[in-house]
Amino acid sequence: MAAVTTRAIAMAATSCSSSLITKSPLLVRHKLLAQNALNLRRSTSKKSYTCSAIYNPDVLVKEEGQPQTLDYRVFFLNKSGKKVSPWHDIPLRLGDGVFNYIVEIPKESNAKMEVATDELYTPIKQDTKKGKLRYYPYNIHWNYGLLPQTWEDPSFSNSDVEGAFGDNDPVDVVEIGEQRRQIGEVLKVKPLAALAMIDEGELDWKIVAISLDDPKASLVNDVDDVEKHFPGTLTAIRDWFRDYKIPDGKPANKFGLGNKAANKDYALKVIEETNESWTKLIKRSIPAGELSLV
């Protein structure tokens, strides 16, 4: 029987408290994702903590298989236990310039985890190439994930970024807060900047954001604040994504918009446009190809 872990992230609508729960019923083995590593253990545990950034509705995060194997998946379940899609079913907007963000890759790790856009319910899995699990050549230094209900349309040519077409994925987020998050966490973030990465000719936006529960969240509201309170971070993010393929013998990625980070207003424009593209996709106004819309 495949190992199964269920993590429940539950909280009241306006509360800052939440709980992380795992259970071990008979004949079912449960795993708990530890904060600093993916450790398999059998237990019944409950850990309460304060985290105002986690999205309001109850979300069950169900892991199937063992981490760092081809069959490992992280599914999302609603309160009734039904599988839902983190890409399609978690709302994008929370109002007042705040958005939901789903963690795929915790900071200081290198397993290339991503939402499986072509699988039913789009679980998070480890990316593969030629049948082998993919790893970055070195750790990523920020939490990395996606904005739900966004899509970079591969049929749309962006005139602002050298006419590059979308990469057929949700929009990526680089969350610069100090805390190392867990795979599958859903956080409230505010966008601060946008980097227009061009990967093998495809446009792959990187929205730089911060979780609302970070100690410095109130200090940063736009790109200039990032430079002031997180000096060197925007350059480090750009250089990391520019160079990470070089150890594999591939050329460096490029960046549009003058090789610089655009401001918050531009980031919000990117989010709005890619949400509109997702809406067309989900309404089947645009061919989905192999993408799962469930």
XYZ file of C-alpha atoms in Angstrom:
294
model
C 0.000 0.000 0.000
C 1.333 3.439 -0.914
C 2.165 5.721 1.966
C -0.466 8.379 2.509
C -0.242 11.540 4.578
C -3.057 13.944 5.283
C -2.275 17.423 6.599
C -5.215 19.611 7.576
C -4.775 23.355 7.453
C -7.817 24.842 9.165
C -8.628 28.268 10.544
C -11.442 30.705 11.221
C -12.172 33.373 8.639
C -10.642 36.241 10.581
C -8.468 34.315 12.987
C -4.693 34.288 13.085
C -4.587 30.811 14.596
C -4.455 27.568 12.682
C -3.621 23.932 13.246
C -1.580 21.318 11.481
C -3.098 17.900 12.032
C -2.140 14.371 11.052
C -3.841 11.127 12.000
C -2.849 7.458 11.791
C -5.907 5.193 11.385
C -5.464 1.432 11.223
C -3.938 0.068 8.031
C -3.067 3.554 6.795
C 0.362 5.042 7.191
C 0.564 8.821 7.469
C 3.512 11.125 6.949
C 4.059 14.552 8.372
C 6.060 17.107 6.415
C 8.465 18.519 8.974
C 9.267 22.198 8.696
C 12.845 21.655 7.640
C 12.695 18.302 5.839
C 10.375 15.689 4.425
C 10.577 13.028 7.113
C 8.486 9.876 7.131
C 7.140 8.874 10.496
C 4.160 7.081 12.014
C 2.366 9.209 14.529
C -0.739 10.950 15.687
C 0.137 14.572 16.278
C -1.365 18.008 16.453
C 0.692 21.166 16.194
C -0.962 24.532 16.776
C 0.685 27.699 15.584
C -0.007 31.273 14.538
C -0.059 31.962 10.820
C -2.340 34.755 9.653
C -1.125 34.278 6.096
C -2.747 30.906 5.483
C -5.901 31.065 3.368
C -9.229 30.807 5.160
C -11.084 27.636 3.995
C -10.195 24.250 5.442
C -7.742 22.540 3.124
C -6.596 18.961 3.379
C -3.220 18.257 1.835
C -2.951 14.560 1.079
C 0.407 13.074 0.140
C 0.570 9.844 -1.816
C 3.779 7.922 -2.325
C 7.207 8.682 -0.936
C 8.984 12.034 -1.472
C 11.650 11.982 -4.165
C 10.019 9.129 -6.077
C 8.235 9.170 -9.427
C 4.835 8.400 -7.906
C 4.896 11.044 -5.168
C 1.913 13.411 -5.324
C 0.492 16.106 -3.058
C -3.272 16.350 -3.548
C -5.613 19.030 -2.210
C -8.956 18.039 -0.645
C -11.907 20.110 0.484
C -13.632 19.684 3.862
C -15.719 16.799 2.562
C -12.599 14.940 1.458
C -13.118 15.496 -2.265
C -10.056 16.202 -4.362
C -9.843 19.735 -5.722
C -7.347 21.460 -7.964
C -4.909 23.906 -6.353
C -4.632 25.601 -9.740
C -8.332 25.933 -10.576
C -10.284 25.728 -7.303
C -8.354 27.983 -4.919
C -9.381 31.590 -5.634
C -6.759 34.063 -6.786
C -7.951 37.290 -5.168
C -8.582 38.089 -1.521
C -9.133 41.831 -1.961
C -7.062 44.920 -1.077
C -4.217 43.832 -3.337
C -3.774 40.496 -1.553
C -3.622 37.177 -3.401
C -3.464 33.497 -2.627
C -0.155 31.782 -3.296
C 0.566 28.040 -3.221
C 3.990 26.810 -2.157
C 5.546 24.230 -4.467
C 9.221 24.450 -3.459
C 10.282 25.441 0.067
C 13.288 27.730 0.349
C 16.703 26.092 0.746
C 15.671 22.949 -1.130
C 16.407 21.788 -4.675
C 13.801 19.186 -5.677
C 11.950 20.730 -8.636
C 8.354 20.418 -7.468
C 5.465 21.758 -9.547
C 1.751 21.513 -10.097
C 1.088 18.743 -12.615
C -1.028 20.752 -15.036
C -1.761 17.718 -17.221
C -2.985 15.414 -14.419
C -6.458 15.127 -12.918
C -6.846 17.576 -9.992
C -3.382 19.001 -10.810
C -1.497 17.691 -7.746
C 2.003 18.835 -6.900
C 4.690 16.403 -8.046
C 8.417 16.394 -8.710
C 9.204 17.308 -12.288
C 10.927 14.743 -14.484
C 13.103 14.718 -17.562
C 13.694 11.569 -19.595
C 12.080 9.541 -16.815
C 14.339 10.895 -14.075
C 13.478 13.208 -11.201
C 14.653 16.776 -11.675
C 16.683 18.755 -9.169
C 18.068 22.251 -9.340
C 21.893 22.240 -9.286
C 21.759 24.172 -6.013
C 19.170 25.225 -3.446
C 16.658 27.936 -4.199
C 16.878 30.643 -1.544
C 13.236 31.716 -1.488
C 9.900 29.969 -1.271
C 8.669 29.269 -4.782
C 5.221 28.472 -6.078
C 2.275 29.669 -8.139
C -0.666 32.010 -8.272
C -3.878 29.983 -8.690
C -6.268 30.832 -11.490
C -3.556 32.309 -13.702
C -2.174 30.990 -16.977
C 0.515 32.147 -19.366
C -1.151 31.674 -22.727
C 1.239 30.068 -25.264
C -0.729 31.619 -28.113
C -0.316 35.181 -26.807
C 2.701 37.203 -27.935
C 3.698 39.829 -25.381
C 4.830 42.972 -27.158
C 6.434 44.304 -23.966
C 8.776 41.312 -23.759
C 10.268 40.802 -27.207
C 7.061 39.235 -28.502
C 7.625 36.141 -26.350
C 4.761 33.669 -25.978
C 3.523 32.314 -22.637
C 4.981 29.107 -21.223
C 1.609 27.320 -20.780
C 1.868 27.319 -16.958
C 0.407 29.238 -14.015
C 2.317 32.353 -12.991
C 5.284 31.713 -10.704
C 5.821 33.490 -7.397
C 9.078 34.038 -5.536
C 8.139 34.688 -1.903
C 10.955 36.514 -0.095
C 9.828 36.163 3.525
C 12.140 34.801 6.187
C 10.211 31.619 7.034
C 10.748 28.337 5.227
C 7.323 27.101 4.148
C 5.957 23.645 3.388
C 4.869 22.089 0.122
C 1.171 22.757 -0.314
C 0.836 25.711 2.062
C -1.575 28.360 0.828
C -0.494 31.843 1.890
C -1.773 35.368 1.609
C 0.802 37.468 -0.240
C 1.126 40.937 -1.694
C 2.982 41.391 -4.983
C 5.950 43.749 -5.003
C 7.658 43.394 -8.384
C 7.785 41.340 -11.578
C 10.663 39.813 -13.536
C 10.107 38.878 -17.176
C 12.191 35.748 -17.647
C 12.544 34.362 -21.164
C 13.256 30.636 -21.028
C 14.132 29.109 -24.402
C 11.974 31.752 -26.077
C 8.992 31.382 -23.723
C 7.825 34.075 -21.318
C 7.935 32.829 -17.718
C 6.895 35.595 -15.316
C 8.336 35.668 -11.806
C 6.195 37.695 -9.414
C 8.186 38.770 -6.363
C 5.914 38.831 -3.310
C 5.929 38.630 0.467
C 3.671 36.723 2.842
C 1.515 38.966 5.008
C 2.719 37.294 8.187
C 6.379 38.110 7.559
C 7.865 40.575 10.077
C 8.863 42.933 7.266
C 5.615 42.697 5.300
C 4.356 46.091 6.471
C 7.610 47.731 5.357
C 7.526 46.647 1.727
C 4.850 47.711 -0.732
C 6.690 48.203 -4.025
C 9.903 47.414 -5.853
C 11.903 50.237 -4.236
C 10.976 48.967 -0.768
C 12.409 45.574 -1.660
C 15.741 47.177 -2.477
C 15.640 49.116 0.788
C 14.658 46.331 3.181
C 15.923 43.302 1.253
C 19.032 44.781 -0.393
C 20.385 42.741 -3.281
C 17.431 40.334 -3.298
C 15.990 41.307 -6.684
C 19.397 40.975 -8.333
C 19.962 37.644 -6.585
C 16.591 36.304 -7.798
C 17.273 37.403 -11.364
C 20.782 35.927 -11.354
C 19.605 32.648 -9.811
C 16.986 32.084 -12.501
C 19.305 33.344 -15.221
C 22.042 30.854 -14.369
C 20.458 27.704 -12.941
C 20.512 25.797 -16.245
C 24.151 26.550 -17.012
C 25.539 23.588 -14.995
C 23.497 21.310 -17.302
C 25.213 22.775 -20.349
C 22.341 25.041 -21.392
C 22.612 28.762 -22.107
C 21.637 31.329 -19.518
C 18.034 32.484 -19.459
C 17.297 36.043 -20.548
C 15.135 38.757 -19.033
C 13.000 41.347 -20.729
C 11.944 44.801 -19.539
C 15.503 46.050 -19.631
C 16.760 43.189 -17.466
C 15.198 44.890 -14.447
C 12.353 44.180 -12.053
C 9.128 46.011 -12.892
C 7.165 47.725 -10.137
C 4.090 46.590 -8.235
C 1.617 48.140 -10.671
C 3.186 46.216 -13.520
C 3.086 43.009 -11.459
C -0.630 43.574 -10.849
C -1.097 44.083 -14.596
C 0.593 40.725 -15.261
C -1.635 39.027 -12.701
C -4.774 40.578 -14.188
C -3.854 39.595 -17.746
C -2.933 36.022 -16.855
C -6.106 35.624 -14.796
C -8.077 36.716 -17.854
C -6.209 34.122 -19.908
C -7.023 31.445 -17.311
C -10.693 32.441 -17.416
C -10.744 31.938 -21.183
C -9.010 28.595 -20.727
C -11.414 27.323 -18.069
C -14.386 28.435 -20.187
C -12.827 26.541 -23.087
C -12.627 29.657 -25.212
C -9.021 28.628 -25.823
C -8.026 25.027 -26.625
C -6.692 23.328 -23.488
C -4.591 20.744 -25.264
C -3.260 18.301 -22.638
C -3.989 20.606 -19.709
C -6.368 19.324 -17.032
C -9.257 21.684 -16.345
C -10.460 19.652 -13.356
